[in-house]
Backbone as CSV, one residue per row, in Angstrom:
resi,resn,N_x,N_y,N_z,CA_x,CA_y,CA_z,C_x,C_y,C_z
1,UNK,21.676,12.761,-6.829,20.912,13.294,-5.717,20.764,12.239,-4.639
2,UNK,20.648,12.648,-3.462,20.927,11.544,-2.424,19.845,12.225,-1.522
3,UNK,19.345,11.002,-0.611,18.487,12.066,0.912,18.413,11.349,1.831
4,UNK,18.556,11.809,3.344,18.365,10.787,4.377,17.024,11.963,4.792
5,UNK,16.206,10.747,5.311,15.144,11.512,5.987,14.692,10.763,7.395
6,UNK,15.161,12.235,8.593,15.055,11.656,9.568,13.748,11.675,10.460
7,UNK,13.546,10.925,10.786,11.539,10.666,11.234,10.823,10.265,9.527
8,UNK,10.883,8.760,10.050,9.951,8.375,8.283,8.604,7.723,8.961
9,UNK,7.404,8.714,9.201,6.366,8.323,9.689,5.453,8.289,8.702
10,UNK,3.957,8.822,8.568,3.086,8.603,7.557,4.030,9.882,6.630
11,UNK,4.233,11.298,6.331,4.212,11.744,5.813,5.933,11.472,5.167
12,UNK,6.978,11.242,5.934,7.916,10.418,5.424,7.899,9.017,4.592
13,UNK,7.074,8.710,4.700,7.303,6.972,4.169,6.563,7.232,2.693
14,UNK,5.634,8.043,2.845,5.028,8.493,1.356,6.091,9.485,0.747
15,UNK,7.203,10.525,0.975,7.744,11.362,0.632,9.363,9.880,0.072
16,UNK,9.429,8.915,0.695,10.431,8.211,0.202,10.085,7.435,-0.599
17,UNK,9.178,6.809,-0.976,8.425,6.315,-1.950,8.706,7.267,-2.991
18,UNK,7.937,8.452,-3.181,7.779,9.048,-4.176,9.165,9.269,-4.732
19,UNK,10.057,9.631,-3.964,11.631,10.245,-4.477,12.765,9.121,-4.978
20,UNK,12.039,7.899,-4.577,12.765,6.819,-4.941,11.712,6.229,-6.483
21,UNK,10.764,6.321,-6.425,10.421,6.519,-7.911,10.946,6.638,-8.800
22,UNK,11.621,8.087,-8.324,12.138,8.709,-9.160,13.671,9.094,-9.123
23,UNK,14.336,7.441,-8.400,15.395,7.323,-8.705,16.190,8.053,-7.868
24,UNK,15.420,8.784,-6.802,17.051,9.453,-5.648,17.005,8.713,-4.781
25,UNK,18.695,8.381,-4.671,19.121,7.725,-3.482,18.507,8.262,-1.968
26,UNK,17.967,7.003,-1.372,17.537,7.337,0.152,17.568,6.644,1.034
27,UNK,18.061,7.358,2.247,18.080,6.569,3.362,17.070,6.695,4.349
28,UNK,16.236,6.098,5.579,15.456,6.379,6.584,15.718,6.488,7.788
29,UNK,15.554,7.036,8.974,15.842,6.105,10.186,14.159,6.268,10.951
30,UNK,14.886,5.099,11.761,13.835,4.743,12.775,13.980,4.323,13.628
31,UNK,12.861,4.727,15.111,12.935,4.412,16.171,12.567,3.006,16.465
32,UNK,11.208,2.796,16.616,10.651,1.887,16.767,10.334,0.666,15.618
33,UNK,10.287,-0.512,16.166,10.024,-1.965,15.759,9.081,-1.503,14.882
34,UNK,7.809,-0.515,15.125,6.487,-1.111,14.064,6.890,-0.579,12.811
35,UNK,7.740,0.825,13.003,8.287,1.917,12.236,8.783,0.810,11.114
36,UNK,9.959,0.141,11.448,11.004,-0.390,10.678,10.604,-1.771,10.233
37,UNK,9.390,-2.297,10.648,8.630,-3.336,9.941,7.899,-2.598,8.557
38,UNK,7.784,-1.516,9.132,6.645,-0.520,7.746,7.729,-0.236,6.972
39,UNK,9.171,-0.133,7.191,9.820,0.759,5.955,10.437,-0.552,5.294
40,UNK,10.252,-1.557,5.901,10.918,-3.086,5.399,9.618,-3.323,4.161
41,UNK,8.501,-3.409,4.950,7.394,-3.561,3.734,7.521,-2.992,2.450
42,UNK,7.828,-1.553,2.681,7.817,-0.658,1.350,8.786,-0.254,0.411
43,UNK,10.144,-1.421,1.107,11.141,-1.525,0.374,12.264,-0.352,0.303
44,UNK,11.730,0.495,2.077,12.627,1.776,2.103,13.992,1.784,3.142
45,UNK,15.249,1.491,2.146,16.479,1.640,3.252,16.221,1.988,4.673
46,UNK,16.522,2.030,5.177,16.763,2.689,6.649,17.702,2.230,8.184
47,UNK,17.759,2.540,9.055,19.094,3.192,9.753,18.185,3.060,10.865
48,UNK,18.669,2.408,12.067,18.166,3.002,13.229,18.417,3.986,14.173
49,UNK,18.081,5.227,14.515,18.256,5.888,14.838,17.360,6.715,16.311
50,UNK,17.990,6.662,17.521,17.384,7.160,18.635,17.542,8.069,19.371
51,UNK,16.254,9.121,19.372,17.060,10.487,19.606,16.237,10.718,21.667
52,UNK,16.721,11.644,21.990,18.287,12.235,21.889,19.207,11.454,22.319
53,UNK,20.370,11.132,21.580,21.534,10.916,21.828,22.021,11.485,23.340
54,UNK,23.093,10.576,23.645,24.010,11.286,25.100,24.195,12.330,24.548
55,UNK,24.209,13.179,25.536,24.552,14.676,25.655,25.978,14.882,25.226
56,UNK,26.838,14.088,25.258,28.217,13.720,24.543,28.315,14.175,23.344
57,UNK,27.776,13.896,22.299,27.395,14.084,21.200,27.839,15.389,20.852
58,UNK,27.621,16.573,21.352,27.717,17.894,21.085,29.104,18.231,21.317
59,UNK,29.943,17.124,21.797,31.446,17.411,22.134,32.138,16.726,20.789
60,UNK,31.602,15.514,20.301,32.303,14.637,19.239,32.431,15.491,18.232
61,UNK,34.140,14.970,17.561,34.745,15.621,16.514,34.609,15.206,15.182
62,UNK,33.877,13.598,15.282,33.836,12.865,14.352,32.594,12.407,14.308
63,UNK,31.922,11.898,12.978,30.700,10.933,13.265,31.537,9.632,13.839
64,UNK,32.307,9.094,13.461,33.223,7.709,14.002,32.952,7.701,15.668
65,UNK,32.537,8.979,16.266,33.044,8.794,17.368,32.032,9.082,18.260
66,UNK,30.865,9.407,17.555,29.069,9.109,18.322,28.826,7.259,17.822
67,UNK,28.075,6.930,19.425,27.574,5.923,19.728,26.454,5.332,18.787
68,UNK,26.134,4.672,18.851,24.629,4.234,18.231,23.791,5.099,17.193
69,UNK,24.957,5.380,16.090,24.409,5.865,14.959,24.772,5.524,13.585
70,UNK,24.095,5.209,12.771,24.448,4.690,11.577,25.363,6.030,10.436
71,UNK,26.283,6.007,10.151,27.101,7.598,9.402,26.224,7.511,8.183
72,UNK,25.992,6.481,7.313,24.885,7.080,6.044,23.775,8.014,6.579
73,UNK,23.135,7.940,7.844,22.531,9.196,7.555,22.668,10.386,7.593
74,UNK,23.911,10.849,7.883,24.527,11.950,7.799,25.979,11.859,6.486
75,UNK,25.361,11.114,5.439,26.328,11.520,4.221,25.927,11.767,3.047
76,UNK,24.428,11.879,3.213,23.818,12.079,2.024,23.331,13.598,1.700
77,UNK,23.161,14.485,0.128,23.842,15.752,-0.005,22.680,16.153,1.003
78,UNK,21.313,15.441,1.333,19.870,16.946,1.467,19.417,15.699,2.755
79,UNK,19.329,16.521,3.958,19.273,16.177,4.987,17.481,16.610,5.734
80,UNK,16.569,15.670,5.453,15.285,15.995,5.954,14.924,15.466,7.138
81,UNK,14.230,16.993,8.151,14.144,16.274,9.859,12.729,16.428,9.820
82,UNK,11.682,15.627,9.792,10.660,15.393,10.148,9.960,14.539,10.980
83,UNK,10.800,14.584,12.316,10.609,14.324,13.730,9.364,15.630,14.402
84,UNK,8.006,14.743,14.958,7.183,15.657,15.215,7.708,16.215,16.855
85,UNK,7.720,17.397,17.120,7.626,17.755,18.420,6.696,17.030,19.624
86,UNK,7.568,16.078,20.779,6.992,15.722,21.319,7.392,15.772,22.764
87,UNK,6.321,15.391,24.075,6.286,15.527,25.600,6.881,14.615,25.797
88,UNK,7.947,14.478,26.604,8.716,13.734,27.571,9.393,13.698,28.514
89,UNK,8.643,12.997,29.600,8.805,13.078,31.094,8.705,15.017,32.025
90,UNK,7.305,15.195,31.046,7.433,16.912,31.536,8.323,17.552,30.980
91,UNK,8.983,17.567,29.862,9.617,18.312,28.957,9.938,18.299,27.381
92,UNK,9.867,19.361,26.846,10.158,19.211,25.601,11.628,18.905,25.072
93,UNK,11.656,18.115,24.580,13.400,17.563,24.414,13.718,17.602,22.533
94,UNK,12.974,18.521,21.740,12.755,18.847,20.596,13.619,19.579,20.103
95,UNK,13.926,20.598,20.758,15.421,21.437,20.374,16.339,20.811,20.799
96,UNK,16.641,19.908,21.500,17.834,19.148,22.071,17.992,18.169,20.556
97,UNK,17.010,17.165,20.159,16.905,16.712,19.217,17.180,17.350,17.718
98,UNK,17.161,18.752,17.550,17.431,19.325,16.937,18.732,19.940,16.068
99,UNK,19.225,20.328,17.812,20.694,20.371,17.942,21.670,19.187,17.626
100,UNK,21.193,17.864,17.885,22.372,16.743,17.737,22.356,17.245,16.502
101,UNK,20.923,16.560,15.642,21.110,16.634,14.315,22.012,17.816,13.573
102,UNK,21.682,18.739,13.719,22.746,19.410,13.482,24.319,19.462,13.523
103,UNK,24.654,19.281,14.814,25.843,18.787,14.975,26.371,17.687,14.306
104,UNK,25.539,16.665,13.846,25.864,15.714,13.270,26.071,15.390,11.799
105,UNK,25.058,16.587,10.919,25.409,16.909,9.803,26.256,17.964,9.620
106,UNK,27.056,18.477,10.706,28.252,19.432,10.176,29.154,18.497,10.198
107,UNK,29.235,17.493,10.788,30.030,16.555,10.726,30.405,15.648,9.350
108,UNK,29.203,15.411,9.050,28.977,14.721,7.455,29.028,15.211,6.338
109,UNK,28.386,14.973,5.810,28.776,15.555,3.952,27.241,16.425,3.762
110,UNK,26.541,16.404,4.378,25.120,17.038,4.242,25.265,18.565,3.814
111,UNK,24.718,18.680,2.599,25.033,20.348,2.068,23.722,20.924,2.167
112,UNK,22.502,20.844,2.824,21.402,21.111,2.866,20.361,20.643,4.059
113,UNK,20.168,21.288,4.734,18.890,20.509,5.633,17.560,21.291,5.242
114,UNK,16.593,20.552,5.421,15.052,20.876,5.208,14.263,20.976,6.519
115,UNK,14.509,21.075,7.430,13.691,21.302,8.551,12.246,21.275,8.343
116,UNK,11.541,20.356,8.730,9.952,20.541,8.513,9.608,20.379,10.099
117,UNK,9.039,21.883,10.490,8.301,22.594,11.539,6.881,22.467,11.445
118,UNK,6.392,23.488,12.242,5.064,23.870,12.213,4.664,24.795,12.315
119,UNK,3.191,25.303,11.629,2.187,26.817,12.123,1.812,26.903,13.138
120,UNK,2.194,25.555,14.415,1.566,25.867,15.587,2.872,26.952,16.253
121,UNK,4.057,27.630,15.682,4.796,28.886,16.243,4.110,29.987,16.359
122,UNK,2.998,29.726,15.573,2.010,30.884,15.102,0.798,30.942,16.646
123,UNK,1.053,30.252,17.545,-0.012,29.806,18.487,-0.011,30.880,19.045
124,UNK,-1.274,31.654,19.504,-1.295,32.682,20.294,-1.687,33.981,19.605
125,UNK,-1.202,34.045,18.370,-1.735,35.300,17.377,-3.010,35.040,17.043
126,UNK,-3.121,36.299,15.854,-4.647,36.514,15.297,-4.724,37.199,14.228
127,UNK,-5.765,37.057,13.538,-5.731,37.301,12.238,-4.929,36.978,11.026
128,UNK,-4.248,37.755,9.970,-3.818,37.103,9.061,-2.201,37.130,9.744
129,UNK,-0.912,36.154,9.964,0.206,35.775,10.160,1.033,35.212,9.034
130,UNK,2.063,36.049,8.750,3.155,35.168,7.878,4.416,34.995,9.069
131,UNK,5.427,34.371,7.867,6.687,34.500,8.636,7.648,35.766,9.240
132,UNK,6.661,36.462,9.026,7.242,38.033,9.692,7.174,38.232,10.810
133,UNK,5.554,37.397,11.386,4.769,37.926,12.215,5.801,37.861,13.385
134,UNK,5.214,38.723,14.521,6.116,39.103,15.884,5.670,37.305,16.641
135,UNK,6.255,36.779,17.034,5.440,35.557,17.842,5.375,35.819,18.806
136,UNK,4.318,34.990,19.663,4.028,34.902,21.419,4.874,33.998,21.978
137,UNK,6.124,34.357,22.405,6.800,32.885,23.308,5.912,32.356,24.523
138,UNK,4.682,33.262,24.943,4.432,32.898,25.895,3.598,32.039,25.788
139,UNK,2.853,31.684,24.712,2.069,30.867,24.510,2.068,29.396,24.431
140,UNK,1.048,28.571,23.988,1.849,26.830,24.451,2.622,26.646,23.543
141,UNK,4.024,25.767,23.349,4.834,25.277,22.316,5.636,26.348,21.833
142,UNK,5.016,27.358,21.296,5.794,28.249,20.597,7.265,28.240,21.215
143,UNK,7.505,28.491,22.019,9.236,28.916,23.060,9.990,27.837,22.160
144,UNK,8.902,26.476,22.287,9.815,25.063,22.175,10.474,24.857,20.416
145,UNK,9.016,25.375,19.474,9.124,25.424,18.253,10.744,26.332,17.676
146,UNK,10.163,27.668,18.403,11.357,28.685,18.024,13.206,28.435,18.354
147,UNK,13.071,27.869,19.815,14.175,27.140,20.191,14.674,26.164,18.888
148,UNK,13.945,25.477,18.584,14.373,24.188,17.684,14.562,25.051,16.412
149,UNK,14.072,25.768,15.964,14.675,26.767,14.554,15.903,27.286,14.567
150,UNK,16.074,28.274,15.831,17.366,28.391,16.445,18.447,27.883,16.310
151,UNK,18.236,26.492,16.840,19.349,25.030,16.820,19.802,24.916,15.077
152,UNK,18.696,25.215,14.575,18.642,24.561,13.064,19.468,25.683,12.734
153,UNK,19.731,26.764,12.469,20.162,28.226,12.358,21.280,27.927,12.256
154,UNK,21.749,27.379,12.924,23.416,26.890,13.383,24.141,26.261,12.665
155,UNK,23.593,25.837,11.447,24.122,24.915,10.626,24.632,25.823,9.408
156,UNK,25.697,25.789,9.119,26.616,26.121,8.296,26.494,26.472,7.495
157,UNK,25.856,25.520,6.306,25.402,25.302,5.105,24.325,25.450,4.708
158,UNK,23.488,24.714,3.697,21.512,25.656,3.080,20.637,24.696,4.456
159,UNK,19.899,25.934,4.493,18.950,25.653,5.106,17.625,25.858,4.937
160,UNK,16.898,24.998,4.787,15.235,25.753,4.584,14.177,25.137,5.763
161,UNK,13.298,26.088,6.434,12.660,25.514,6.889,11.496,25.831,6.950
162,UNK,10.231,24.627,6.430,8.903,24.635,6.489,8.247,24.903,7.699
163,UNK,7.147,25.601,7.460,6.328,25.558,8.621,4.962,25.243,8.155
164,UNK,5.081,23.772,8.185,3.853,23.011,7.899,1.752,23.061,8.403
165,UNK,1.492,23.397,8.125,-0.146,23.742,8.542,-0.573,22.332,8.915
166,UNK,-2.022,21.697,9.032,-2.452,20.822,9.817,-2.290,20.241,8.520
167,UNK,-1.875,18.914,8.549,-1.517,17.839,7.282,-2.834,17.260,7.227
168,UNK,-2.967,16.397,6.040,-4.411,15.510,5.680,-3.958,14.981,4.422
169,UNK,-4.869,14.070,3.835,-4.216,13.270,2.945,-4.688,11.790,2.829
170,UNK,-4.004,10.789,2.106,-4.220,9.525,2.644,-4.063,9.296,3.561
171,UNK,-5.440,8.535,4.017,-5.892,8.418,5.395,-5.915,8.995,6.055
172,UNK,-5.496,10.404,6.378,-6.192,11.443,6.846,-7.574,12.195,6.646
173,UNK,-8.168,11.462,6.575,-9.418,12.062,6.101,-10.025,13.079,7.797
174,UNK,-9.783,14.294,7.586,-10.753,14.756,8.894,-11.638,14.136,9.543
175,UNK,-12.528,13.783,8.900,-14.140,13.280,8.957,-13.820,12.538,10.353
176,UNK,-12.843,11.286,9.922,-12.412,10.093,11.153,-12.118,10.187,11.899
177,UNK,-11.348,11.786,12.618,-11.014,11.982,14.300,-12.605,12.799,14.589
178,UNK,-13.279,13.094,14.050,-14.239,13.731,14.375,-15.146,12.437,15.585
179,UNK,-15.437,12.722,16.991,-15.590,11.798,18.138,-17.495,12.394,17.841
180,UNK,-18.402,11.298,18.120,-19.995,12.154,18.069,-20.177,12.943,19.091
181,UNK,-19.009,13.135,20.070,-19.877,14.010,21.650,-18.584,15.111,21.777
182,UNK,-17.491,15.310,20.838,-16.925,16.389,20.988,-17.120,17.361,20.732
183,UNK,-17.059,18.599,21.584,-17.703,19.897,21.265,-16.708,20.624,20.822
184,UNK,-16.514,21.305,19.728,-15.733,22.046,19.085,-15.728,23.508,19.177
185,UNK,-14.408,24.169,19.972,-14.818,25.678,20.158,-14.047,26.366,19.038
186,UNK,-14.031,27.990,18.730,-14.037,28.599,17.884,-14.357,28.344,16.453
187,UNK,-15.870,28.289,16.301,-16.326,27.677,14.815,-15.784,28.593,13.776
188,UNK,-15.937,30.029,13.940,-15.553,31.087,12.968,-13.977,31.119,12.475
189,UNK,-13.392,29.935,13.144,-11.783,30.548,12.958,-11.262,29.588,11.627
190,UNK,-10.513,30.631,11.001,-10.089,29.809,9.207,-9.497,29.014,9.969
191,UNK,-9.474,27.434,8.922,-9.025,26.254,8.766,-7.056,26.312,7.949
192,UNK,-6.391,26.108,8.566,-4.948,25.710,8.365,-4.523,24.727,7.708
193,UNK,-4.524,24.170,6.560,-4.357,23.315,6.130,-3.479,22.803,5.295
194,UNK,-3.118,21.509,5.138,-2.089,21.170,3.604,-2.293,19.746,3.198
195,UNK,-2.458,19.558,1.832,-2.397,17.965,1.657,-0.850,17.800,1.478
196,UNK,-0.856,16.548,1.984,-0.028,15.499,1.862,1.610,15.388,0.567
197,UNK,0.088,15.894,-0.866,1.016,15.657,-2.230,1.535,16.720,-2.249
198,UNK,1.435,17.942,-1.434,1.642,19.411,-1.612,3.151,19.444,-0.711
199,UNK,2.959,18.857,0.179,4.368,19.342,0.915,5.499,18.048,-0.192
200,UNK,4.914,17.213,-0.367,5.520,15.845,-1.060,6.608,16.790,-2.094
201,UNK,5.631,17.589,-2.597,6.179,18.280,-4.287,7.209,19.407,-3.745
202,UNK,6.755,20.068,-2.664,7.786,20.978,-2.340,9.454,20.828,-2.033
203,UNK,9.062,19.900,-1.545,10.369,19.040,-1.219,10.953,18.082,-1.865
204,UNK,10.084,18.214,-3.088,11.106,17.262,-4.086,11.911,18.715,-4.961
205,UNK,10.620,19.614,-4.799,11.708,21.079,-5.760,12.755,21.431,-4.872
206,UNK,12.881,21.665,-3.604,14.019,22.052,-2.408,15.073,21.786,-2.723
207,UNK,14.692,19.901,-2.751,16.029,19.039,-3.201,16.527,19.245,-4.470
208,UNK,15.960,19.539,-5.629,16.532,19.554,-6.742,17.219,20.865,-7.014
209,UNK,17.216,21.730,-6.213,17.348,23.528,-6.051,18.963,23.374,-6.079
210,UNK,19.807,23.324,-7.370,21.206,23.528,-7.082,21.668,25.026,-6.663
211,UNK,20.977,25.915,-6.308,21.154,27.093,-5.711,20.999,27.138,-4.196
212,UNK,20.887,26.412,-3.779,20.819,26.723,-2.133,21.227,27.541,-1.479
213,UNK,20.855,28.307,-0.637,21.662,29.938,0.184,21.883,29.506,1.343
214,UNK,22.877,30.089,2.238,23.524,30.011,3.471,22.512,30.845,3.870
215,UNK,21.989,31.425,3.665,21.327,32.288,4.461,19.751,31.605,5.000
216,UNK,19.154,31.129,5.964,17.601,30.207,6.262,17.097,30.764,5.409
217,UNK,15.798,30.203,4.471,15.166,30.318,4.129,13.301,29.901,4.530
218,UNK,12.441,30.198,5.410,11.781,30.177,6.241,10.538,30.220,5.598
219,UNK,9.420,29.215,5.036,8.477,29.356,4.310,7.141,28.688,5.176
220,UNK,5.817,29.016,4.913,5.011,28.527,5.582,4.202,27.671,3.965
221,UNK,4.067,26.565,4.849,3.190,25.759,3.776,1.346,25.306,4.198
222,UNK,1.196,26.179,3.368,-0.561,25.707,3.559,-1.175,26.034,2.392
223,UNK,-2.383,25.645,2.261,-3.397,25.589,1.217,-4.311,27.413,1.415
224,UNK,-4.948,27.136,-0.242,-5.666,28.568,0.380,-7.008,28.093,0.542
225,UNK,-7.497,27.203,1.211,-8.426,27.183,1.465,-9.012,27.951,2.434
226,UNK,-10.801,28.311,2.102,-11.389,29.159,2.299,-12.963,28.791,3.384
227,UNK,-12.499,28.213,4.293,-13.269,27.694,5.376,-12.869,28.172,6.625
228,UNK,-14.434,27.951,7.871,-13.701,28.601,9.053,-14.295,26.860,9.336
229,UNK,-14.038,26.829,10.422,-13.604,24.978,11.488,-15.231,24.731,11.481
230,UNK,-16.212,25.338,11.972,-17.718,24.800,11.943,-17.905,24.662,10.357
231,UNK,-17.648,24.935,9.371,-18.268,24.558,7.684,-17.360,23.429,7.453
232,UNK,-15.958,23.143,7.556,-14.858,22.353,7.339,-15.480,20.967,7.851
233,UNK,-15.359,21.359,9.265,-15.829,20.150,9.798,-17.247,19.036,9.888
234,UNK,-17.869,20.261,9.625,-19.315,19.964,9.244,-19.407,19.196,7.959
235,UNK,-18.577,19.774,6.571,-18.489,18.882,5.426,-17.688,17.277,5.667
236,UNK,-16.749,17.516,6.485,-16.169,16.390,7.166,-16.992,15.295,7.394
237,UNK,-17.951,15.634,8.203,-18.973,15.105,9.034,-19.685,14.049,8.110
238,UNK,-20.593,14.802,7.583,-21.787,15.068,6.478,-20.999,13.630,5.306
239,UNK,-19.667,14.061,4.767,-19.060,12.984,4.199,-19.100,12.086,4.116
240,UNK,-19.163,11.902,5.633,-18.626,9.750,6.094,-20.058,9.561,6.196
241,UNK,-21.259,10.216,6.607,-22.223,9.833,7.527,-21.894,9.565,8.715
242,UNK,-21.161,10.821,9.699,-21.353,10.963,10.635,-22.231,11.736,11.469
243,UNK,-22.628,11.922,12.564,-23.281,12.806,13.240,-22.580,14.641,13.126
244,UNK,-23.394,15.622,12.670,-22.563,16.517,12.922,-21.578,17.144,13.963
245,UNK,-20.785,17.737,13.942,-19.544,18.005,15.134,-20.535,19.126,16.397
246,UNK,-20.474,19.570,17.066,-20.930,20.060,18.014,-20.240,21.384,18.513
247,UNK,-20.352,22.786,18.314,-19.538,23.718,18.470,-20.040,24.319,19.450
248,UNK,-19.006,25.212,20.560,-19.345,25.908,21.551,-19.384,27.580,21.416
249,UNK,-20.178,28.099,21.757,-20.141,29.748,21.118,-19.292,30.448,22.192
250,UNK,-19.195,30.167,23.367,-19.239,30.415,24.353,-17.768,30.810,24.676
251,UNK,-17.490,32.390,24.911,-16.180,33.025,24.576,-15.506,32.495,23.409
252,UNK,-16.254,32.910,22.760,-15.848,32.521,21.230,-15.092,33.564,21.184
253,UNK,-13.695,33.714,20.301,-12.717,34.523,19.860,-13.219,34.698,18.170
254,UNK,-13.380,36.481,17.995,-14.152,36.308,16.804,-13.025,36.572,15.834
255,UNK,-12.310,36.120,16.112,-10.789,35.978,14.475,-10.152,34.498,15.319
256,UNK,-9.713,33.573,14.155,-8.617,33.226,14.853,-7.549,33.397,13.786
257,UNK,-6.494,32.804,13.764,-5.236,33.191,12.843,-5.209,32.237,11.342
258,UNK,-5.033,32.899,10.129,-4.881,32.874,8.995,-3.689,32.612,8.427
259,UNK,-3.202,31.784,8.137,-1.683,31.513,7.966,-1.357,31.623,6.543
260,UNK,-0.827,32.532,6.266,-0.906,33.033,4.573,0.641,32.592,4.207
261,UNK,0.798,31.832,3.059,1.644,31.090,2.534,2.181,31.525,1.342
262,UNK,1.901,33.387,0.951,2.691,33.598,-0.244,4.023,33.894,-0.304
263,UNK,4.858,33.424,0.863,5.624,33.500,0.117,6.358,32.752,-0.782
264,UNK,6.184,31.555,0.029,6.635,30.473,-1.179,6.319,30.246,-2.212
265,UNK,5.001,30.562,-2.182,4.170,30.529,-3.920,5.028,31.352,-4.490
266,UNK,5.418,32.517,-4.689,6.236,33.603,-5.260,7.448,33.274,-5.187
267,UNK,9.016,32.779,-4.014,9.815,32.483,-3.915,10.009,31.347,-5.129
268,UNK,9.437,30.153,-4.505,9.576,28.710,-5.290,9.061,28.476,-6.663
269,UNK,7.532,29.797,-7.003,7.066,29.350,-8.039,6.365,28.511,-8.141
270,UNK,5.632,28.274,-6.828,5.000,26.753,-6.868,3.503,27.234,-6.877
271,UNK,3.117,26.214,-7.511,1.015,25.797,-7.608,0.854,24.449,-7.174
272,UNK,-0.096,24.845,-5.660,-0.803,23.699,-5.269,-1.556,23.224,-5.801
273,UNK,-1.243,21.619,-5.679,-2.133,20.677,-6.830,-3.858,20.728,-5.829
274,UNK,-3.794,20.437,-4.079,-4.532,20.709,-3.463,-4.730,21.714,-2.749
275,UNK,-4.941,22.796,-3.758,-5.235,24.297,-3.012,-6.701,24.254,-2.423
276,UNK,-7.754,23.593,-2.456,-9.092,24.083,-2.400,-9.484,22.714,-1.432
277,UNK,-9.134,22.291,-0.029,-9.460,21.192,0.581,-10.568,20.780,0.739
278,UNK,-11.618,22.271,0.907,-13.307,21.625,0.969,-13.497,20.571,-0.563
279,UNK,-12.758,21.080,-1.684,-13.049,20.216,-2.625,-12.718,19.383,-2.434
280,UNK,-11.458,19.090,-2.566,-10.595,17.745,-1.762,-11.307,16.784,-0.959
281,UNK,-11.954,17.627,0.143,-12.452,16.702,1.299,-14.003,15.680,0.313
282,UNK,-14.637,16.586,-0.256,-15.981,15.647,-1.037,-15.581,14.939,-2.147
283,UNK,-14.550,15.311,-2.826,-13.817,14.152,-3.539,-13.393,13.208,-3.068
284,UNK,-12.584,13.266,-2.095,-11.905,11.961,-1.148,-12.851,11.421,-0.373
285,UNK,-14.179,12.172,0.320,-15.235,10.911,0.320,-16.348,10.588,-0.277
286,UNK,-16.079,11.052,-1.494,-16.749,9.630,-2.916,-15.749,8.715,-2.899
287,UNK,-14.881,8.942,-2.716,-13.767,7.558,-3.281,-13.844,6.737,-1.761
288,UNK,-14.194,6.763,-0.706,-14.318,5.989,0.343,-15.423,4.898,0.172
């Protein structure tokens, strides 16, 4: 078993750790100096890698024949992109980033990509949403999210792609972005969530899946936790000994969206180790 994983940030650098544990070959890349001082510390291969590439790229016949890229990360069998969607210079350049990669593992030996997305495609709906749901392109991000699935679509071979809920975990503790004078609107709306060890495990079963289908496979990953954002955050709070969070009622939207995650439970067979985060959250601050 082999894996390159591209974007090794907090939730990468813990996902290569764990898989090298346990003995699968891995590679990293990285952008930045602090990045590749952290994957030097933790004893994790890695590749430098800077996206987007010249626009060239989408013409090359060969990896030999793109610029400033290392070919191990496009020769290993299970290809993970966990590059977060980001603003630059007034545009989203996320599906562009999307697309090399792609192009670049049809090029290589990569028999699998893992695409790890997000529930913010889900932005703009209401109530309970799976991967069925109709989406709002018009809403923020979504256009940009769906575009970049698209790109991913294109790829030949297995594909799966997560659509990750709000992450937490080590050192994620909620409690700590909580600011004492931020006012928090829609208190009533369920909490989106996933730990850390939960997407960790999913993606170690993905990789080991000698069945892979040509056909996407499109799963949403979250917890079933059973909180709306004023109780969540409030236990957050209450945790560290902070001041409580501060909520606004004021055009309050009385649903917000529910991101229901059976299908993977049923598909994969999987049980979250952190299904219940309010527990999670008062466990993880006793141990602080």
């Amino acid at each position: 078993m082999s894996v390159s994983i591209i974007g090794c940030g907090w939730l990468g650098q813990a996902l290569a750790k764990h898989l090298m544990t346990n003995k699968v070959d891995i590679i990293a890349s990285y952008q930045s100096k602090k990045t590749h001082e952290k994957l030097i510390e933790l004893d994790i291969p890695a590749a430098k890698l800077s996206l987007p590439l010249e626009d060239e790229v989408l013409s090359c016949q060969s990896l030999d024949d793109i610029a400033n890229i290392d070919v191990q990360l496009f020769q290993k069998r299970v290809l993970i992109i966990a590059i977060p969607p980001q603003l630059k210079k007034g545009r989203l350049d996320y599906p562009l980033k999307i697309q090399q990669l792609i192009h670049m593992a049809e090029l290589g030996n990569t028999a699998h990509i893992i695409l790890l997305n997000s529930t913010a495609i889900y932005n703009g709906l209401y109530g309970r949403v799976d991967e069925t749901s109709e989406l709002n392109l018009s809403a923020e991000k979504v256009e940009t999210l769906v575009d970049a699935e698209q790109a991913a679509k294109k790829f030949t071979k297995g594909l799966t792609i997560l659509r990750l809920a709000g992450l937490v975990g080590p050192n994620r503790h909620p409690g700590k972005f909580l600011q004492v004078k931020r006012v928090f609107e829609n208190a009533g709306a369920p909490v989106n969530l996933v730990h850390q060890v939960d997407v960790i495990h999913i993606i170690e079963n993905l990789i080991g899946d000698d069945n892979v289908h040509i056909e996407p496979n499109i799963y949403n990953v979250v917890s079933n936790t059973d909180s709306n954002r004023q109780q969540y955050y409030q236990v957050a709070a209450e945790s560290l000994g902070l001041p409580l969070p501060q909520f606004s009622f004021e055009q309050q939207k009385t649903t917000g969206k529910k991101i229901i995650g059976e299908r993977l439970r049923s598909k994969l067979n999987y049980t979250y180790k952190k299904d219940d985060l309010l527990t999670w959250l008062k466990e993880a601050s006793r141990a602080l």
